[in-house]
PDB file of C-alpha atoms in Angstrom:
ATOM      1  CA  MET A   4      -3.408  11.698  12.662  1.00 63.00           C
ATOM      2  CA  LYS A   5      -2.030  10.173   9.477  1.00 74.00           C
ATOM      3  CA  LEU A   6      -1.650   6.389   9.480  1.00 73.00           C
ATOM      4  CA  ASN A   7       1.499   4.700   8.193  1.00 80.00           C
ATOM      5  CA  GLU A   8       1.342   1.712   5.827  1.00 80.00           C
ATOM      6  CA  ALA A   9       1.696  -0.896   8.621  1.00 84.00           C
ATOM      7  CA  GLN A  10      -1.160   0.712  10.571  1.00 83.00           C
ATOM      8  CA  ILE A  11      -3.311   0.823   7.439  1.00 82.00           C
ATOM      9  CA  GLU A  12      -2.684  -2.887   6.795  1.00 87.00           C
ATOM     10  CA  ASP A  13      -3.495  -3.719  10.435  1.00 89.00           C
ATOM     11  CA  LEU A  14      -6.677  -1.673  10.212  1.00 90.00           C
ATOM     12  CA  THR A  15      -7.558  -3.286   6.879  1.00 93.00           C
ATOM     13  CA  GLY A  16      -7.285  -6.720   8.513  1.00 93.00           C
ATOM     14  CA  LYS A  17      -9.509  -5.684  11.428  1.00 94.00           C
ATOM     15  CA  VAL A  18     -12.124  -4.230   9.092  1.00 95.00           C
ATOM     16  CA  PHE A  19     -12.109  -7.337   6.914  1.00 96.00           C
ATOM     17  CA  ARG A  20     -12.423  -9.710   9.900  1.00 94.00           C
ATOM     18  CA  THR A  21     -15.348  -7.678  11.212  1.00 96.00           C
ATOM     19  CA  ILE A  22     -17.106  -7.790   7.832  1.00 96.00           C
ATOM     20  CA  VAL A  23     -16.545 -11.558   7.585  1.00 94.00           C
ATOM     21  CA  SER A  24     -17.831 -12.081  11.145  1.00 93.00           C
ATOM     22  CA  ASN A  25     -21.140 -10.488  10.102  1.00 94.00           C
ATOM     23  CA  GLY A  26     -21.656 -13.292   7.590  1.00 92.00           C
ATOM     24  CA  LYS A  27     -24.046 -13.185   4.668  1.00 92.00           C
ATOM     25  CA  GLY A  28     -26.000 -10.281   6.153  1.00 94.00           C
ATOM     26  CA  GLY A  29     -23.085  -7.880   5.834  1.00 96.00           C
ATOM     27  CA  ILE A  30     -22.701  -4.712   7.885  1.00 96.00           C
ATOM     28  CA  LEU A  31     -23.534  -1.070   7.317  1.00 96.00           C
ATOM     29  CA  GLN A  32     -20.482   1.120   6.871  1.00 94.00           C
ATOM     30  CA  SER A  33     -21.621   3.422   9.681  1.00 92.00           C
ATOM     31  CA  GLU A  34     -22.003   0.498  12.117  1.00 94.00           C
ATOM     32  CA  LEU A  35     -18.537  -0.754  11.225  1.00 94.00           C
ATOM     33  CA  TRP A  36     -16.973   2.679  11.792  1.00 93.00           C
ATOM     34  CA  LYS A  37     -18.638   2.955  15.210  1.00 94.00           C
ATOM     35  CA  GLU A  38     -17.629  -0.583  16.181  1.00 94.00           C
ATOM     36  CA  LEU A  39     -13.972   0.017  15.276  1.00 93.00           C
ATOM     37  CA  ASP A  40     -13.918   3.696  16.333  1.00 93.00           C
ATOM     38  CA  LEU A  41     -12.945   4.937  12.857  1.00 91.00           C
ATOM     39  CA  THR A  42     -13.553   8.210  11.114  1.00 90.00           C
ATOM     40  CA  SER A  43     -15.764   8.040   8.059  1.00 89.00           C
ATOM     41  CA  ARG A  44     -12.787   9.067   5.916  1.00 89.00           C
ATOM     42  CA  ASP A  45     -10.420   6.339   7.200  1.00 87.00           C
ATOM     43  CA  GLY A  46     -13.148   3.718   7.127  1.00 89.00           C
ATOM     44  CA  SER A  47     -14.145   4.543   3.564  1.00 91.00           C
ATOM     45  CA  ARG A  48     -10.537   4.378   2.396  1.00 90.00           C
ATOM     46  CA  VAL A  49     -10.107   0.939   3.960  1.00 92.00           C
ATOM     47  CA  ALA A  50     -13.397  -0.301   2.477  1.00 94.00           C
ATOM     48  CA  ILE A  51     -12.376   0.899  -0.988  1.00 94.00           C
ATOM     49  CA  ARG A  52      -8.992  -0.801  -0.551  1.00 94.00           C
ATOM     50  CA  LEU A  53     -10.736  -4.103   0.324  1.00 96.00           C
ATOM     51  CA  GLU A  54     -13.134  -3.690  -2.598  1.00 96.00           C
ATOM     52  CA  ARG A  55     -10.227  -3.142  -5.023  1.00 96.00           C
ATOM     53  CA  ARG A  56      -8.670  -6.363  -3.729  1.00 95.00           C
ATOM     54  CA  ALA A  57     -12.009  -8.103  -4.448  1.00 95.00           C
ATOM     55  CA  LEU A  58     -12.308  -9.149  -0.791  1.00 96.00           C
ATOM     56  CA  ILE A  59     -15.570  -7.273  -0.219  1.00 97.00           C
ATOM     57  CA  ARG A  60     -18.369  -5.737  -2.229  1.00 97.00           C
ATOM     58  CA  ARG A  61     -20.094  -2.479  -1.354  1.00 96.00           C
ATOM     59  CA  GLU A  62     -23.801  -2.076  -2.063  1.00 96.00           C
ATOM     60  CA  LYS A  63     -25.248   1.422  -2.029  1.00 95.00           C
ATOM     61  CA  MET A  64     -28.482   1.645  -0.059  1.00 93.00           C
ATOM     62  CA  LEU A  65     -30.806   4.143   1.567  1.00 93.00           C
ATOM     63  CA  GLU A  66     -30.805   3.832   5.371  1.00 90.00           C
ATOM     64  CA  ASN A  67     -32.867   6.208   7.548  1.00 90.00           C
ATOM     65  CA  GLY A  68     -33.135   8.684   4.680  1.00 92.00           C
ATOM     66  CA  ARG A  69     -29.383   8.747   3.987  1.00 91.00           C
ATOM     67  CA  TRP A  70     -27.306   7.013   1.359  1.00 92.00           C
ATOM     68  CA  THR A  71     -24.720   4.624   2.742  1.00 91.00           C
ATOM     69  CA  TYR A  72     -23.021   1.393   1.828  1.00 95.00           C
ATOM     70  CA  LYS A  73     -23.522  -2.096   3.141  1.00 97.00           C
ATOM     71  CA  LEU A  74     -20.345  -4.147   3.111  1.00 97.00           C
ATOM     72  CA  PHE A  75     -20.274  -7.862   2.319  1.00 97.00           C
ATOM     73  CA  ALA A  76     -17.374 -10.317   2.225  1.00 96.00           C
ATOM     74  CA  THR A  77     -17.086 -11.781  -1.276  1.00 95.00           C
ATOM     75  CA  LYS A  78     -16.099 -15.171   0.150  1.00 91.00           C
ATOM     76  CA  LEU A  79     -16.996 -16.486   3.574  1.00 86.00           C
ATOM     77  CA  PRO A  80     -15.143 -19.253   5.408  1.00 82.00           C
ATOM     78  CA  ILE A  81     -16.636 -22.707   5.022  1.00 81.00           C
ATOM     79  CA  ASP A  82     -18.568 -23.909   8.063  1.00 75.00           C
ATOM     80  CA  THR A  83     -17.255 -27.352   9.002  1.00 80.00           C
ATOM     81  CA  SER A  84     -19.146 -27.618  12.289  1.00 77.00           C
ATOM     82  CA  SER A  85     -21.632 -30.104  10.802  1.00 76.00           C
ATOM     83  CA  VAL A  86     -18.901 -32.727  10.294  1.00 82.00           C
ATOM     84  CA  GLU A  87     -16.405 -31.831  13.024  1.00 82.00           C
ATOM     85  CA  ASN A  88     -17.678 -34.481  15.436  1.00 85.00           C
ATOM     86  CA  ALA A  89     -18.293 -37.191  12.859  1.00 89.00           C
ATOM     87  CA  PRO A  90     -17.160 -40.519  14.320  1.00 92.00           C
ATOM     88  CA  CYS A  91     -15.338 -41.431  11.095  1.00 91.00           C
ATOM     89  CA  LEU A  92     -12.593 -38.916  11.884  1.00 85.00           C
ATOM     90  CA  THR A  93     -11.440 -40.906  14.918  1.00 89.00           C
ATOM     91  CA  CYS A  94     -12.717 -44.375  14.056  1.00 91.00           C
ATOM     92  CA  PRO A  95     -10.108 -47.120  14.624  1.00 91.00           C
ATOM     93  CA  VAL A  96     -11.492 -49.237  11.755  1.00 92.00           C
ATOM     94  CA  GLU A  97     -12.013 -46.393   9.260  1.00 90.00           C
ATOM     95  CA  HIS A  98      -9.319 -47.814   6.988  1.00 91.00           C
ATOM     96  CA  MET A  99     -11.388 -51.032   6.638  1.00 92.00           C
ATOM     97  CA  CYS A 100     -14.723 -49.273   6.153  1.00 93.00           C
ATOM     98  CA  SER A 101     -16.475 -49.562   2.791  1.00 93.00           C
ATOM     99  CA  LEU A 102     -20.029 -49.801   1.493  1.00 93.00           C
ATOM    100  CA  ASP A 103     -19.771 -53.553   0.899  1.00 92.00           C
ATOM    101  CA  GLY A 104     -17.304 -54.464   3.681  1.00 89.00           C
ATOM    102  CA  SER A 105     -17.827 -55.902   7.148  1.00 89.00           C
ATOM    103  CA  TYR A 106     -17.404 -52.343   8.469  1.00 92.00           C
ATOM    104  CA  SER A 107     -19.831 -50.160   6.535  1.00 93.00           C
ATOM    105  CA  PRO A 108     -21.269 -46.660   6.977  1.00 92.00           C
ATOM    106  CA  ILE A 109     -24.640 -48.181   6.085  1.00 92.00           C
ATOM    107  CA  THR A 110     -24.735 -50.316   9.237  1.00 93.00           C
ATOM    108  CA  CYS A 111     -22.496 -48.242  11.540  1.00 94.00           C
ATOM    109  CA  ASN A 112     -24.025 -47.592  14.971  1.00 93.00           C
ATOM    110  CA  LEU A 113     -21.530 -44.798  15.655  1.00 92.00           C
ATOM    111  CA  ILE A 114     -22.717 -42.854  12.588  1.00 92.00           C
ATOM    112  CA  GLU A 115     -26.353 -43.485  13.474  1.00 92.00           C
ATOM    113  CA  ASP A 116     -25.857 -42.239  17.056  1.00 92.00           C
ATOM    114  CA  TRP A 117     -23.949 -39.175  15.817  1.00 90.00           C
ATOM    115  CA  LEU A 118     -26.688 -38.309  13.296  1.00 90.00           C
ATOM    116  CA  VAL A 119     -29.464 -38.658  15.870  1.00 92.00           C
ATOM    117  CA  LEU A 120     -27.542 -36.499  18.362  1.00 90.00           C
ATOM    118  CA  SER A 121     -26.780 -33.873  15.678  1.00 86.00           C
ATOM    119  CA  LEU A 122     -30.424 -33.691  14.604  1.00 88.00           C
ATOM    120  CA  ASN A 123     -31.617 -33.408  18.203  1.00 91.00           C
ATOM    121  CA  MET A 124     -29.157 -30.581  18.880  1.00 87.00           C
ATOM    122  CA  ALA A 125     -30.171 -28.736  15.684  1.00 85.00           C
ATOM    123  CA  ASN A 126     -33.865 -29.058  16.569  1.00 90.00           C
ATOM    124  CA  GLN A 127     -33.210 -27.812  20.105  1.00 92.00           C
ATOM    125  CA  GLN A 128     -31.304 -24.766  18.789  1.00 87.00           C
ATOM    126  CA  ARG A 129     -34.095 -24.008  16.318  1.00 88.00           C
ATOM    127  CA  ARG A 130     -36.714 -24.176  19.101  1.00 91.00           C
ATOM    128  CA  GLN A 131     -34.632 -21.887  21.329  1.00 89.00           C
ATOM    129  CA  GLN A 132     -34.278 -19.349  18.506  1.00 85.00           C
ATOM    130  CA  GLU A 133     -38.020 -19.449  17.860  1.00 88.00           C
ATOM    131  CA  GLN A 134     -38.760 -18.957  21.568  1.00 87.00           C
ATOM    132  CA  HIS A 135     -36.303 -16.057  21.694  1.00 80.00           C
ATOM    133  CA  GLN A 136     -37.904 -14.423  18.647  1.00 79.00           C
ATOM    134  CA  ASN A 137     -41.437 -14.955  19.972  1.00 82.00           C
ATOM    135  CA  HIS A 138     -40.444 -13.540  23.356  1.00 73.00           C
ATOM    136  CA  HIS A 139     -39.093 -10.334  21.779  1.00 66.00           C
ATOM    137  CA  GLN A 140     -42.038  -9.678  19.450  1.00 65.00           C
ATOM    138  CA  ALA A 141     -44.985  -7.860  20.954  1.00 53.00           C
ATOM    139  CA  PRO A 142     -48.353  -9.025  19.640  1.00 55.00           C
ATOM    140  CA  ALA A 143     -50.149  -6.436  17.482  1.00 51.00           C
ATOM    141  CA  SER A 144     -53.055  -6.238  19.954  1.00 50.00           C
ATOM    142  CA  GLU A 145     -50.703  -5.160  22.784  1.00 48.00           C
ATOM    143  CA  THR A 146     -49.188  -2.318  20.779  1.00 46.00           C
ATOM    144  CA  GLU A 147     -52.649  -1.097  19.742  1.00 47.00           C
ATOM    145  CA  GLU A 148     -53.854  -0.987  23.370  1.00 48.00           C
ATOM    146  CA  GLU A 149     -50.844   1.068  24.459  1.00 50.00           C
ATOM    147  CA  ASP A 150     -51.567   3.846  21.926  1.00 50.00           C
ATOM    148  CA  PRO A 151     -53.466   6.564  23.857  1.00 49.00           C
ATOM    149  CA  ALA A 152     -54.486   8.341  20.614  1.00 51.00           C
ATOM    150  CA  LYS A 153     -56.913   5.549  19.711  1.00 47.00           C
TER     151      LYS A 153
END
């Protein structure tokens, strides 16, 4: 089935959003085609179109003995999550706040509480990721014992 220009643009947007959602790590072309149910031909055409627009870069690489491309977004959206809940954004005295004023970020309890909470949450997420990684990695001694050839 031949795609019309509107369908190609829609597909181009979907492909680009998928590449961006994979972040700095990028995505293999073959994984992207499977995820979006595309033929290799259509997918390659869209990737080349995005590359010509300088929205992505394609890096040739050897994967499982076959040459393929890994696709990366040239620019990723800025992550604002670290400042989204900053108390300054909703502070009723923000307009009077200054380093040498009676309201100062140096002595602000709201900022201090927000920083402590943010650090605690970041540490908790890091610990959970470490536990998840440790849980899914088999120790070398276990894999050696399971090998009946030894």
